[in-house]
Amino acid sequence: MKQRLFIIGAGGFGRQLESYLELFPSQKVQWELSGYIDDNPNALAGKGSDYNILGSIEDFKFKKDDLVLIAIADIQAKKKVIEALRGKVKFFTLVAEGALIGKNVTLGEGSIICPGAKIGSNVAIGEFGLINLDTIVGHDSVIGKNCSIMPHVDIGGSTTIGDNVFMGTKATVSPRLVVVDNSHLGVGAVVIKSIEEPGTYFGNPARRML
């Protein structure tokens, strides 16, 4: 019998993951998508989905061998969900069809690698890392825990990204730099020197705004 798989979060990204999961040939997987878990019972109202919201994170009765896929990009919200579910379920690691993964890559538990992502060789991605559509992570880079990397981001080789880092669409980090924990890079930010102080950075070159 296949394990039940639930998507946590029925927003746009959750529905995006639903479509990625459907690309896997059914005979090649050991799981079966059962539906969504979301604290908002109306989150799918007016949206196209073949599945339903089955309950909230607090109320739904999970089984120990259930799998969950956390469809949340916001760093703080994702951390809360992880802590609420840790020890109750198994966190699913997704490498979508169409992602390109190099040799000697390690993916932490609960990571999500979306279609079109290109991960170079000898890259380490921490638990609950999100690498979104068409993002590039250069060789020998390290991505910390609970990071959310949005579409079309370019991370140069031998770069170190800390824990709890959010990188907006089309952000760029030059090779061999460091971005410290709890940093936020806005849309299109271009990092040309290491970020050593947590904060919110925008612009080209990226400057701290908050």
Coordinates of N, CA and C in Angstrom, one line a residue:
M1 N 0.8 -1.2 0.0 CA 0.0 0.0 0.0 C 0.9 1.3 0.0
K2 N 0.5 2.2 -0.8 CA 1.3 3.4 -0.9 C 1.0 4.4 0.3
Q3 N 2.1 5.1 0.7 CA 1.9 6.1 1.8 C 1.0 7.3 1.3
R4 N 0.3 7.8 2.3 CA -0.5 9.0 2.0 C 0.4 10.2 2.0
L5 N 0.3 11.1 1.0 CA 1.0 12.3 0.9 C 0.1 13.5 0.9
F6 N 0.4 14.5 1.8 CA -0.4 15.6 1.9 C 0.4 16.9 1.6
I7 N -0.2 17.8 1.0 CA 0.4 19.1 0.7 C -0.1 20.1 1.8
I8 N 0.9 20.7 2.5 CA 0.6 21.6 3.6 C 0.5 23.0 3.0
G9 N -0.7 23.6 2.9 CA -0.8 24.9 2.3 C -1.5 24.8 0.9
A10 N -2.7 25.3 0.8 CA -3.5 25.2 -0.4 C -3.5 26.5 -1.2
G11 N -2.4 27.3 -1.1 CA -2.3 28.5 -1.9 C -1.7 28.2 -3.3
G12 N -1.2 29.3 -3.9 CA -0.8 29.1 -5.3 C 0.4 28.1 -5.4
F13 N 1.3 28.2 -4.5 CA 2.5 27.3 -4.5 C 2.1 25.8 -4.3
G14 N 1.1 25.6 -3.4 CA 0.6 24.3 -3.1 C 0.0 23.7 -4.4
R15 N -0.8 24.5 -5.1 CA -1.4 24.0 -6.3 C -0.4 23.7 -7.4
Q16 N 0.7 24.5 -7.4 CA 1.8 24.3 -8.3 C 2.5 23.0 -8.0
L17 N 2.7 22.7 -6.7 CA 3.3 21.4 -6.4 C 2.3 20.2 -6.8
E18 N 1.0 20.4 -6.6 CA 0.1 19.4 -7.1 C 0.4 19.0 -8.5
S19 N 0.6 20.0 -9.4 CA 0.8 19.7 -10.8 C 2.1 19.0 -11.0
Y20 N 3.2 19.4 -10.2 CA 4.5 18.7 -10.3 C 4.4 17.2 -9.9
L21 N 3.6 16.9 -8.9 CA 3.5 15.6 -8.4 C 2.8 14.7 -9.4
E22 N 1.9 15.3 -10.2 CA 1.1 14.5 -11.2 C 2.0 14.1 -12.4
L23 N 3.2 14.7 -12.5 CA 4.1 14.4 -13.6 C 4.9 13.1 -13.4
F24 N 4.9 12.6 -12.1 CA 5.6 11.4 -11.8 C 4.7 10.2 -12.3
P25 N 5.3 9.2 -13.0 CA 4.6 8.0 -13.4 C 4.2 7.3 -12.1
S26 N 2.9 6.9 -12.0 CA 2.3 6.3 -10.8 C 3.0 5.0 -10.4
Q27 N 3.5 4.3 -11.4 CA 4.2 3.0 -11.1 C 5.6 3.2 -10.5
K28 N 6.1 4.4 -10.5 CA 7.5 4.6 -10.0 C 7.5 5.3 -8.7
V29 N 6.4 5.5 -8.0 CA 6.4 6.2 -6.7 C 5.7 5.3 -5.7
Q30 N 6.1 5.6 -4.4 CA 5.6 4.8 -3.3 C 4.6 5.6 -2.5
W31 N 4.1 6.7 -3.0 CA 3.2 7.5 -2.3 C 2.0 7.8 -3.2
E32 N 0.9 8.3 -2.6 CA -0.3 8.7 -3.3 C -0.8 10.0 -2.7
L33 N -0.9 11.0 -3.5 CA -1.4 12.3 -3.0 C -2.9 12.2 -2.6
S34 N -3.1 12.6 -1.3 CA -4.4 12.5 -0.7 C -5.2 13.8 -0.7
G35 N -4.5 14.9 -0.6 CA -5.2 16.2 -0.5 C -4.4 17.2 0.2
Y36 N -5.0 18.3 0.6 CA -4.4 19.5 1.2 C -4.7 19.5 2.7
I37 N -3.8 20.1 3.5 CA -4.1 20.5 4.9 C -3.8 22.0 4.9
D38 N -4.9 22.7 5.4 CA -4.8 24.2 5.4 C -5.7 24.7 6.5
D39 N -5.2 25.7 7.3 CA -6.0 26.3 8.3 C -7.2 27.1 7.8
N40 N -7.1 27.4 6.6 CA -8.3 28.2 5.9 C -9.1 27.1 5.1
P41 N -10.3 26.8 5.5 CA -11.0 25.7 4.8 C -11.5 26.2 3.4
N42 N -11.4 27.5 3.2 CA -11.9 28.0 1.9 C -10.8 28.4 1.0
A43 N -9.6 27.9 1.3 CA -8.4 28.3 0.5 C -8.5 27.9 -1.0
L44 N -9.2 26.9 -1.3 CA -9.4 26.4 -2.7 C -10.6 26.9 -3.4
A45 N -11.4 27.8 -2.7 CA -12.6 28.3 -3.3 C -12.3 29.0 -4.6
G46 N -12.9 28.7 -5.7 CA -12.7 29.3 -6.9 C -11.4 29.0 -7.6
K47 N -10.7 28.0 -7.1 CA -9.4 27.6 -7.7 C -9.6 26.2 -8.3
G48 N -8.8 26.0 -9.3 CA -8.8 24.6 -9.9 C -7.9 23.6 -9.2
S49 N -8.5 22.6 -8.7 CA -7.7 21.5 -8.1 C -8.6 20.3 -8.1
D50 N -7.9 19.1 -8.2 CA -8.5 17.8 -8.2 C -8.6 17.3 -6.8
Y51 N -8.2 18.1 -5.8 CA -8.2 17.6 -4.4 C -8.9 18.5 -3.5
N52 N -9.1 18.1 -2.2 CA -9.8 18.9 -1.3 C -9.0 19.2 -0.1
I53 N -9.4 20.2 0.7 CA -8.8 20.5 2.0 C -9.4 19.6 3.0
L54 N -8.6 18.8 3.6 CA -9.0 17.7 4.5 C -9.1 18.1 6.0
G55 N -8.5 19.2 6.3 CA -8.5 19.6 7.7 C -7.4 20.6 7.9
S56 N -7.3 21.1 9.2 CA -6.2 22.0 9.6 C -5.0 21.3 10.2
I57 N -3.9 22.0 10.3 CA -2.7 21.4 10.8 C -3.0 20.9 12.3
E58 N -3.7 21.6 13.0 CA -3.9 21.3 14.4 C -4.9 20.1 14.6
D59 N -5.9 20.1 13.7 CA -7.0 19.1 13.9 C -6.9 17.8 13.1
F60 N -6.2 17.8 12.0 CA -6.2 16.6 11.2 C -5.4 15.5 11.9
K61 N -6.0 14.3 11.8 CA -5.4 13.1 12.5 C -4.4 12.4 11.5
F62 N -3.2 12.8 11.7 CA -2.1 12.2 10.8 C -1.8 10.8 11.4
K63 N -1.3 9.9 10.5 CA -0.6 8.7 10.9 C 0.9 8.9 10.8
K64 N 1.6 8.1 11.6 CA 3.0 8.3 11.8 C 3.8 8.1 10.5
D65 N 3.3 7.3 9.5 CA 4.0 7.1 8.3 C 3.5 8.0 7.2
D66 N 2.6 8.9 7.5 CA 2.1 9.9 6.5 C 3.3 10.8 6.0
L67 N 3.2 11.2 4.8 CA 4.2 12.1 4.2 C 3.6 13.5 4.0
V68 N 4.3 14.6 4.3 CA 3.8 15.9 4.1 C 4.8 16.7 3.3
L69 N 4.3 17.6 2.4 CA 5.1 18.4 1.6 C 4.7 19.9 1.9
I70 N 5.6 20.6 2.4 CA 5.3 22.0 3.0 C 5.4 23.0 1.9
A71 N 4.2 23.5 1.4 CA 4.1 24.4 0.3 C 4.0 25.8 0.8
I72 N 5.0 26.2 1.6 CA 5.0 27.6 2.2 C 6.4 28.2 2.0
A73 N 6.4 29.4 1.4 CA 7.7 30.0 1.1 C 8.1 31.0 2.2
D74 N 7.1 31.6 2.9 CA 7.4 32.5 4.0 C 8.2 31.8 5.1
I75 N 9.4 32.4 5.4 CA 10.3 31.7 6.3 C 9.7 31.4 7.7
Q76 N 9.1 32.5 8.3 CA 8.6 32.3 9.7 C 7.4 31.4 9.7
A77 N 6.5 31.5 8.7 CA 5.4 30.6 8.7 C 5.8 29.2 8.5
K78 N 6.8 29.0 7.6 CA 7.3 27.6 7.4 C 7.9 27.0 8.7
K79 N 8.6 27.8 9.4 CA 9.3 27.3 10.7 C 8.2 26.9 11.6
K80 N 7.1 27.6 11.8 CA 6.0 27.3 12.7 C 5.4 26.0 12.3
V81 N 5.1 25.8 11.0 CA 4.5 24.5 10.6 C 5.4 23.3 10.8
I82 N 6.7 23.5 10.5 CA 7.7 22.4 10.8 C 7.7 22.0 12.2
E83 N 7.7 22.9 13.1 CA 7.7 22.6 14.5 C 6.4 21.9 15.0
A84 N 5.3 22.4 14.4 CA 4.0 21.8 14.7 C 3.9 20.4 14.3
L85 N 4.6 20.0 13.2 CA 4.4 18.7 12.6 C 5.6 17.7 12.9
R86 N 6.7 18.3 13.5 CA 7.8 17.4 13.7 C 7.5 16.3 14.7
G87 N 7.8 15.1 14.4 CA 7.5 14.0 15.2 C 6.2 13.3 15.0
K88 N 5.3 14.0 14.2 CA 4.0 13.5 13.9 C 3.9 12.8 12.6
V89 N 4.7 13.3 11.6 CA 4.7 12.8 10.2 C 6.1 12.7 9.7
K90 N 6.2 12.2 8.4 CA 7.5 12.2 7.7 C 7.5 13.4 6.7
F91 N 8.6 14.1 6.6 CA 8.7 15.2 5.7 C 9.2 14.7 4.4
F92 N 8.4 15.0 3.3 CA 8.7 14.5 2.0 C 9.7 15.4 1.3
T93 N 10.7 14.9 0.6 CA 11.7 15.6 -0.2 C 11.3 15.4 -1.6
L94 N 11.1 16.5 -2.3 CA 10.6 16.5 -3.7 C 11.7 17.0 -4.7
V95 N 12.1 16.2 -5.6 CA 12.9 16.7 -6.8 C 12.0 16.5 -8.0
A96 N 11.4 17.6 -8.5 CA 10.4 17.5 -9.6 C 11.0 17.1 -10.9
E97 N 10.2 16.5 -11.7 CA 10.6 16.1 -13.1 C 11.0 17.4 -13.8
G98 N 12.2 17.3 -14.4 CA 12.7 18.5 -15.2 C 13.7 19.3 -14.4
A99 N 14.0 18.9 -13.2 CA 15.1 19.5 -12.4 C 16.4 18.8 -12.8
L100 N 17.5 19.5 -12.8 CA 18.8 19.0 -13.2 C 19.7 19.0 -12.0
I101 N 20.1 17.9 -11.5 CA 20.9 17.8 -10.2 C 22.3 17.2 -10.6
G102 N 23.3 17.9 -10.2 CA 24.7 17.4 -10.4 C 25.1 16.3 -9.5
K103 N 26.4 15.8 -9.7 CA 26.9 14.8 -8.9 C 27.2 15.3 -7.4
N104 N 27.1 14.3 -6.5 CA 27.5 14.6 -5.1 C 26.7 15.8 -4.5
V105 N 25.5 15.8 -4.8 CA 24.6 16.8 -4.2 C 23.8 16.2 -3.0
T106 N 23.8 16.9 -1.9 CA 23.0 16.4 -0.7 C 21.8 17.3 -0.5
L107 N 20.7 16.7 -0.3 CA 19.4 17.4 -0.1 C 18.9 17.1 1.3
G108 N 18.6 18.1 2.1 CA 18.1 17.9 3.4 C 16.6 17.5 3.4
E109 N 16.2 16.9 4.5 CA 14.8 16.4 4.6 C 13.8 17.6 4.3
G110 N 12.8 17.3 3.6 CA 11.8 18.3 3.3 C 12.1 19.3 2.2
S111 N 13.2 19.1 1.5 CA 13.6 20.0 0.5 C 12.7 19.9 -0.7
I112 N 12.5 21.0 -1.5 CA 11.7 21.0 -2.7 C 12.6 21.6 -3.8
I113 N 12.8 20.8 -4.9 CA 13.5 21.3 -6.0 C 12.5 21.3 -7.2
C114 N 12.2 22.5 -7.7 CA 11.2 22.7 -8.8 C 11.7 22.4 -10.2
P115 N 10.8 22.2 -11.1 CA 11.2 22.0 -12.5 C 12.1 23.2 -13.0
G116 N 13.1 22.8 -13.8 CA 14.0 23.8 -14.4 C 15.1 24.3 -13.5
A117 N 15.1 23.9 -12.3 CA 16.2 24.2 -11.4 C 17.4 23.5 -11.8
K118 N 18.6 24.1 -11.7 CA 19.8 23.5 -12.1 C 20.8 23.6 -10.9
I119 N 21.1 22.5 -10.3 CA 22.0 22.4 -9.1 C 23.3 21.8 -9.5
G120 N 24.4 22.6 -9.4 CA 25.7 22.1 -9.8 C 26.2 21.0 -8.9
S121 N 27.4 20.5 -9.2 CA 28.0 19.4 -8.5 C 28.5 19.8 -7.1
N122 N 28.5 18.9 -6.1 CA 29.0 19.1 -4.8 C 28.3 20.2 -4.1
V123 N 27.0 20.3 -4.2 CA 26.2 21.3 -3.6 C 25.5 20.7 -2.4
A124 N 25.4 21.4 -1.3 CA 24.6 20.9 -0.1 C 23.5 21.8 0.2
I125 N 22.3 21.3 0.3 CA 21.1 22.1 0.5 C 20.5 21.6 1.8
G126 N 20.3 22.5 2.8 CA 19.8 22.1 4.1 C 18.3 21.7 4.1
E127 N 17.9 21.2 5.3 CA 16.5 20.7 5.4 C 15.5 21.9 5.1
F128 N 14.4 21.5 4.4 CA 13.3 22.4 4.1 C 13.8 23.6 3.2
G129 N 14.8 23.3 2.4 CA 15.2 24.3 1.4 C 14.2 24.2 0.2
L130 N 13.8 25.4 -0.3 CA 13.0 25.5 -1.5 C 13.8 26.2 -2.6
I131 N 14.0 25.4 -3.7 CA 14.7 26.0 -4.9 C 13.6 26.0 -6.0
N132 N 13.2 27.2 -6.3 CA 12.0 27.4 -7.2 C 12.4 27.3 -8.7
L133 N 11.4 27.5 -9.5 CA 11.6 27.3 -11.0 C 12.8 28.1 -11.6
D134 N 13.6 27.3 -12.4 CA 14.6 27.9 -13.2 C 15.7 28.6 -12.4
T135 N 15.9 28.3 -11.1 CA 16.9 28.8 -10.3 C 18.2 28.0 -10.6
I136 N 19.4 28.7 -10.5 CA 20.7 28.0 -10.7 C 21.4 28.2 -9.4
V137 N 22.0 27.0 -8.9 CA 22.9 27.0 -7.8 C 24.2 26.5 -8.2
G138 N 25.2 27.3 -8.2 CA 26.5 26.9 -8.7 C 27.2 25.8 -7.9
H139 N 28.2 25.2 -8.5 CA 28.9 24.1 -7.9 C 29.6 24.5 -6.6
D140 N 29.7 23.5 -5.7 CA 30.3 23.7 -4.4 C 29.7 24.7 -3.5
S141 N 28.4 25.0 -3.7 CA 27.7 26.0 -2.8 C 27.0 25.3 -1.7
V142 N 26.8 26.0 -0.6 CA 26.1 25.5 0.5 C 24.9 26.4 0.8
I143 N 23.7 25.8 0.8 CA 22.4 26.5 1.2 C 22.0 26.0 2.5
G144 N 21.8 26.9 3.5 CA 21.4 26.5 4.8 C 20.0 26.0 5.0
K145 N 19.6 25.8 6.2 CA 18.3 25.2 6.6 C 17.2 26.3 6.3
N146 N 16.1 25.8 5.9 CA 14.8 26.6 5.9 C 15.0 27.8 5.0
C147 N 15.6 27.7 3.9 CA 15.8 28.8 2.9 C 14.7 28.7 1.9
S148 N 14.3 29.8 1.3 CA 13.3 29.9 0.2 C 13.9 30.7 -0.9
I149 N 14.2 30.0 -2.0 CA 14.9 30.6 -3.1 C 13.9 30.7 -4.3
M150 N 13.5 31.9 -4.7 CA 12.4 32.0 -5.6 C 12.8 31.8 -7.1
P151 N 11.9 31.9 -8.0 CA 12.3 31.6 -9.4 C 13.4 32.5 -10.0
H152 N 14.2 31.9 -10.9 CA 15.1 32.6 -11.7 C 16.2 33.3 -10.9
V153 N 16.5 32.8 -9.7 CA 17.7 33.2 -8.9 C 18.9 32.6 -9.5
D154 N 20.0 33.3 -9.4 CA 21.3 32.9 -9.9 C 22.3 32.9 -8.7
I155 N 22.7 31.8 -8.2 CA 23.7 31.7 -7.1 C 25.0 31.2 -7.6
G156 N 26.1 32.0 -7.6 CA 27.3 31.6 -8.1 C 28.0 30.5 -7.4
G157 N 29.0 29.9 -8.0 CA 29.7 28.7 -7.4 C 30.4 29.1 -6.2
S158 N 30.6 28.1 -5.3 CA 31.3 28.2 -4.0 C 30.8 29.3 -3.1
T159 N 29.4 29.5 -3.2 CA 28.8 30.5 -2.4 C 28.2 29.8 -1.1
T160 N 28.1 30.5 0.0 CA 27.5 30.0 1.2 C 26.3 30.9 1.6
I161 N 25.2 30.2 1.6 CA 23.9 30.9 2.0 C 23.6 30.4 3.4
G162 N 23.3 31.2 4.4 CA 23.0 30.8 5.7 C 21.6 30.2 5.9
D163 N 21.2 30.0 7.1 CA 19.9 29.5 7.5 C 18.8 30.6 7.4
N164 N 17.6 30.2 7.0 CA 16.4 31.1 7.1 C 16.6 32.3 6.1
V165 N 17.2 32.1 5.0 CA 17.4 33.2 4.0 C 16.3 33.1 2.9
F166 N 15.7 34.2 2.6 CA 14.7 34.4 1.5 C 15.4 35.1 0.4
M167 N 15.3 34.6 -0.8 CA 15.8 35.3 -2.0 C 14.7 35.5 -3.0
G168 N 14.4 36.7 -3.3 CA 13.3 37.0 -4.2 C 13.7 36.7 -5.7
T169 N 12.6 36.7 -6.5 CA 12.8 36.4 -7.9 C 13.9 37.2 -8.6
K170 N 14.7 36.5 -9.4 CA 15.8 37.1 -10.2 C 16.9 37.8 -9.3
A171 N 17.0 37.4 -8.0 CA 18.1 37.9 -7.3 C 19.4 37.1 -7.8
T172 N 20.5 37.8 -7.6 CA 21.8 37.2 -8.1 C 22.8 37.4 -7.0
V173 N 23.6 36.3 -6.7 CA 24.7 36.3 -5.8 C 26.0 35.9 -6.5
S174 N 27.0 36.8 -6.5 CA 28.2 36.5 -7.2 C 29.0 35.3 -6.6
P175 N 29.8 34.7 -7.3 CA 30.5 33.5 -6.8 C 31.4 33.8 -5.5
R176 N 31.5 32.8 -4.7 CA 32.4 32.8 -3.5 C 32.1 33.8 -2.5
L177 N 30.8 34.2 -2.4 CA 30.4 35.1 -1.4 C 29.6 34.4 -0.3
V178 N 29.3 35.1 0.8 CA 28.6 34.6 2.0 C 27.4 35.5 2.2
V179 N 26.2 34.9 2.4 CA 25.0 35.6 2.8 C 24.6 35.0 4.2
V180 N 24.6 35.9 5.2 CA 24.4 35.4 6.6 C 23.0 34.9 6.8
D181 N 22.8 34.2 8.0 CA 21.5 33.8 8.4 C 20.5 34.9 8.5
N182 N 19.2 34.6 8.2 CA 18.1 35.5 8.4 C 18.2 36.8 7.5
S183 N 18.8 36.6 6.4 CA 18.8 37.7 5.4 C 17.6 37.6 4.4
H184 N 17.2 38.7 3.9 CA 16.1 38.8 2.9 C 16.6 39.6 1.7
L185 N 16.7 38.9 0.5 CA 17.1 39.6 -0.7 C 15.8 39.9 -1.5
G186 N 15.6 41.1 -1.8 CA 14.4 41.5 -2.6 C 14.5 41.1 -4.1
V187 N 13.4 41.3 -4.8 CA 13.4 41.0 -6.2 C 14.5 41.7 -7.0
G188 N 15.2 41.0 -7.7 CA 16.3 41.6 -8.6 C 17.5 42.0 -7.8
A189 N 17.6 41.8 -6.5 CA 18.8 42.2 -5.8 C 20.1 41.6 -6.4
V190 N 21.2 42.3 -6.5 CA 22.4 41.8 -7.0 C 23.5 42.0 -5.9
V191 N 23.9 40.8 -5.4 CA 24.9 40.8 -4.3 C 26.3 40.7 -4.9
I192 N 27.2 41.7 -4.7 CA 28.5 41.6 -5.3 C 29.6 41.6 -4.2
K193 N 29.1 41.7 -2.9 CA 30.0 41.5 -1.8 C 29.3 40.8 -0.7
S194 N 30.0 40.0 0.2 CA 29.3 39.2 1.2 C 28.4 40.1 2.1
I195 N 27.2 39.5 2.4 CA 26.3 40.1 3.3 C 26.6 39.5 4.7
E196 N 27.1 40.4 5.6 CA 27.6 40.0 6.9 C 26.6 40.3 8.1
E197 N 25.5 41.1 7.7 CA 24.6 41.5 8.8 C 23.2 41.2 8.3
P198 N 22.4 40.5 9.1 CA 21.0 40.2 8.7 C 20.2 41.4 8.4
G199 N 19.3 41.3 7.5 CA 18.4 42.4 7.1 C 17.8 42.2 5.8
T200 N 17.1 43.2 5.3 CA 16.5 43.2 4.0 C 17.3 44.0 3.0
Y201 N 17.6 43.4 1.8 CA 18.5 44.0 0.9 C 17.8 44.1 -0.5
F202 N 17.9 45.3 -1.1 CA 17.4 45.5 -2.4 C 18.4 46.2 -3.3
G203 N 18.2 46.2 -4.6 CA 19.0 47.0 -5.5 C 20.2 46.3 -6.2
N204 N 20.8 47.1 -7.1 CA 22.0 46.7 -7.8 C 23.0 47.8 -7.8
P205 N 24.1 47.6 -7.0 CA 24.3 46.5 -6.0 C 23.4 46.5 -4.8
A206 N 23.2 45.3 -4.2 CA 22.3 45.2 -3.1 C 22.7 46.0 -1.9
R207 N 21.8 46.8 -1.3 CA 22.0 47.6 -0.1 C 21.0 47.3 0.9
R208 N 21.4 47.4 2.1 CA 20.4 47.1 3.2 C 19.4 48.2 3.3
M209 N 18.1 47.9 3.3 CA 17.0 48.8 3.4 C 16.3 48.7 4.8
L210 N 16.3 47.6 5.4 CA 15.6 47.4 6.7 C 16.5 46.5 7.6

